[in-house]
Coordinates of C-alpha atoms in Angstrom, one line a residue:
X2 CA 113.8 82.9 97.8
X3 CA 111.9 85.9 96.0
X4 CA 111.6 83.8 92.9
X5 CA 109.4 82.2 91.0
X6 CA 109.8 78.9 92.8
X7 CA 109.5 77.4 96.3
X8 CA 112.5 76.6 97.9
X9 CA 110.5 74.1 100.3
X10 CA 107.9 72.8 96.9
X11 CA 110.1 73.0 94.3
X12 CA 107.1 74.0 92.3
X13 CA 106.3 77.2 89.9
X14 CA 104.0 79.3 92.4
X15 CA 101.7 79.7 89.2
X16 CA 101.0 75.6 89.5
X17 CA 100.1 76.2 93.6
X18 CA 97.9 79.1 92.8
X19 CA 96.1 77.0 90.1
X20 CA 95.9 73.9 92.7
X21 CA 94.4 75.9 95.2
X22 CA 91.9 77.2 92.7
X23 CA 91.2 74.0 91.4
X24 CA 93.8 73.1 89.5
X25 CA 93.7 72.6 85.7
X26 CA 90.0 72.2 85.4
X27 CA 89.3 76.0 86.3
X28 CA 90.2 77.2 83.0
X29 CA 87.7 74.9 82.1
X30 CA 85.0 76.0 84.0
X31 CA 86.0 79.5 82.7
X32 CA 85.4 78.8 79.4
X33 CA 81.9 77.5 79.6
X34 CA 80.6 80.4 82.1
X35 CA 82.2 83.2 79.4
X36 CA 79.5 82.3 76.8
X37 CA 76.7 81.4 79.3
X38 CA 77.3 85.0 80.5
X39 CA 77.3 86.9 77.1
X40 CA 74.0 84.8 76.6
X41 CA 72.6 86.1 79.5
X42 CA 73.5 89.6 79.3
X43 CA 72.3 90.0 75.5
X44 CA 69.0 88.5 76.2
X45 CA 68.8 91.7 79.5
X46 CA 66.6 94.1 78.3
X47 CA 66.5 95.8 81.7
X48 CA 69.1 97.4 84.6
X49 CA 67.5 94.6 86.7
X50 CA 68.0 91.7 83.9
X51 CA 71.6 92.7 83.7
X52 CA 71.6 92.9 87.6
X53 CA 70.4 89.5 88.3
X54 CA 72.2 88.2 84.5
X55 CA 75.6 89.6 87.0
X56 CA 74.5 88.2 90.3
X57 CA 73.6 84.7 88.9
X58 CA 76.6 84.0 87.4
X59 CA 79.2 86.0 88.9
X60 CA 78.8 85.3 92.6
X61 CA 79.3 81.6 92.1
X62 CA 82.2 82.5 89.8
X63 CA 83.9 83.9 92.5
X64 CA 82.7 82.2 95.4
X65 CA 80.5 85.4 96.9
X66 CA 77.4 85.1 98.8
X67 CA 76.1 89.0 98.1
X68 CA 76.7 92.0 96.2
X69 CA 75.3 95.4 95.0
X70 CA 75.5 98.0 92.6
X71 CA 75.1 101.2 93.4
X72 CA 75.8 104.8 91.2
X73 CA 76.3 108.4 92.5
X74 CA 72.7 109.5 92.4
X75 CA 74.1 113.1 93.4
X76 CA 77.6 114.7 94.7
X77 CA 79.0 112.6 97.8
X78 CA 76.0 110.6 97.7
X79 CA 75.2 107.1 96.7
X80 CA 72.2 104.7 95.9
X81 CA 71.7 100.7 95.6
X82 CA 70.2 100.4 92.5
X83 CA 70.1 96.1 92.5
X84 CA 71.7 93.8 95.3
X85 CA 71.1 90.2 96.3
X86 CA 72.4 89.2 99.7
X87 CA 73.9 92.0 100.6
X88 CA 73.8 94.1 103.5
X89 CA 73.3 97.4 101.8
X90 CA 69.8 95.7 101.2
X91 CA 68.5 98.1 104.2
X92 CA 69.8 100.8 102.2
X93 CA 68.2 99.8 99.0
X94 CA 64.9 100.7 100.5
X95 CA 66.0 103.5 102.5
X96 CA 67.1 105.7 100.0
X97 CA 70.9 106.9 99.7
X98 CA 74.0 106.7 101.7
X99 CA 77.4 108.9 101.9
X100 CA 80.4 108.3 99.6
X101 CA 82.1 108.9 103.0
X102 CA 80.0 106.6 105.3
X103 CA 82.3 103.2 106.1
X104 CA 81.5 100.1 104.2
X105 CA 83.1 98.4 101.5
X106 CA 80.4 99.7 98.6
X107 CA 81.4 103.6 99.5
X108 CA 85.7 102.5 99.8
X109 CA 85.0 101.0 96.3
X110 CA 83.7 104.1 95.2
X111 CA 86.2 106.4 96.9
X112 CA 88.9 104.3 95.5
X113 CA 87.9 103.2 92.3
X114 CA 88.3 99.7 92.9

């Protein structure tokens, strides 16, 4: 009831979150991509090295399929610098889109998230 356990489980809700994550061998799996990823970042020489260093690691990290980064090229406006599997991909070679346009990559931008 509001606390920290299940009335119906009887378990902490940290131990269902961890089970449903993969219970106690995630922290595990944690621990051997941290280093793997400082590797491959220090080795980037390049936006696109750090790019792909990012996508290779982090996607299966957290279970995504595609991403993007993208920077405010000018006011209100905003450019896909690197993505992989995403759908901005169209927009990577069509130049820039609005900070206002809908989309998830502009409402991370307008929100800071």
């Amino acid at each position: 009831m509001g606390g920290p356990h299940d009335a119906t489980e009887g378990r902490p809700q940290r131990a269902r979150t961890e089970s449903k994550r993969g219970g106690s061998g995630a922290p595990a799996r944690r621990s051997t991509r941290a280093p793997a990823a400082a590797t491959a970042l220090a080795a980037a020489r390049t936006t696109a090295e750090v790019a792909e260093a990012l996508f290779d690691l982090g996607l299966p990290a957290v279970g995504a399929t595609g991403a993007a980064v993208c920077w405010q090229c000018a006011p209100g406006r905003l450019k896909v610098l690197h993505e992989r599997g995403s759908p901005l991909r169209r927009l990577a070679d069509a130049g820039t889109f609005r900070a206002t346009d809908p989309g998830p990559a502009a409402a991370a931008f307008r929100t800071g998230a």
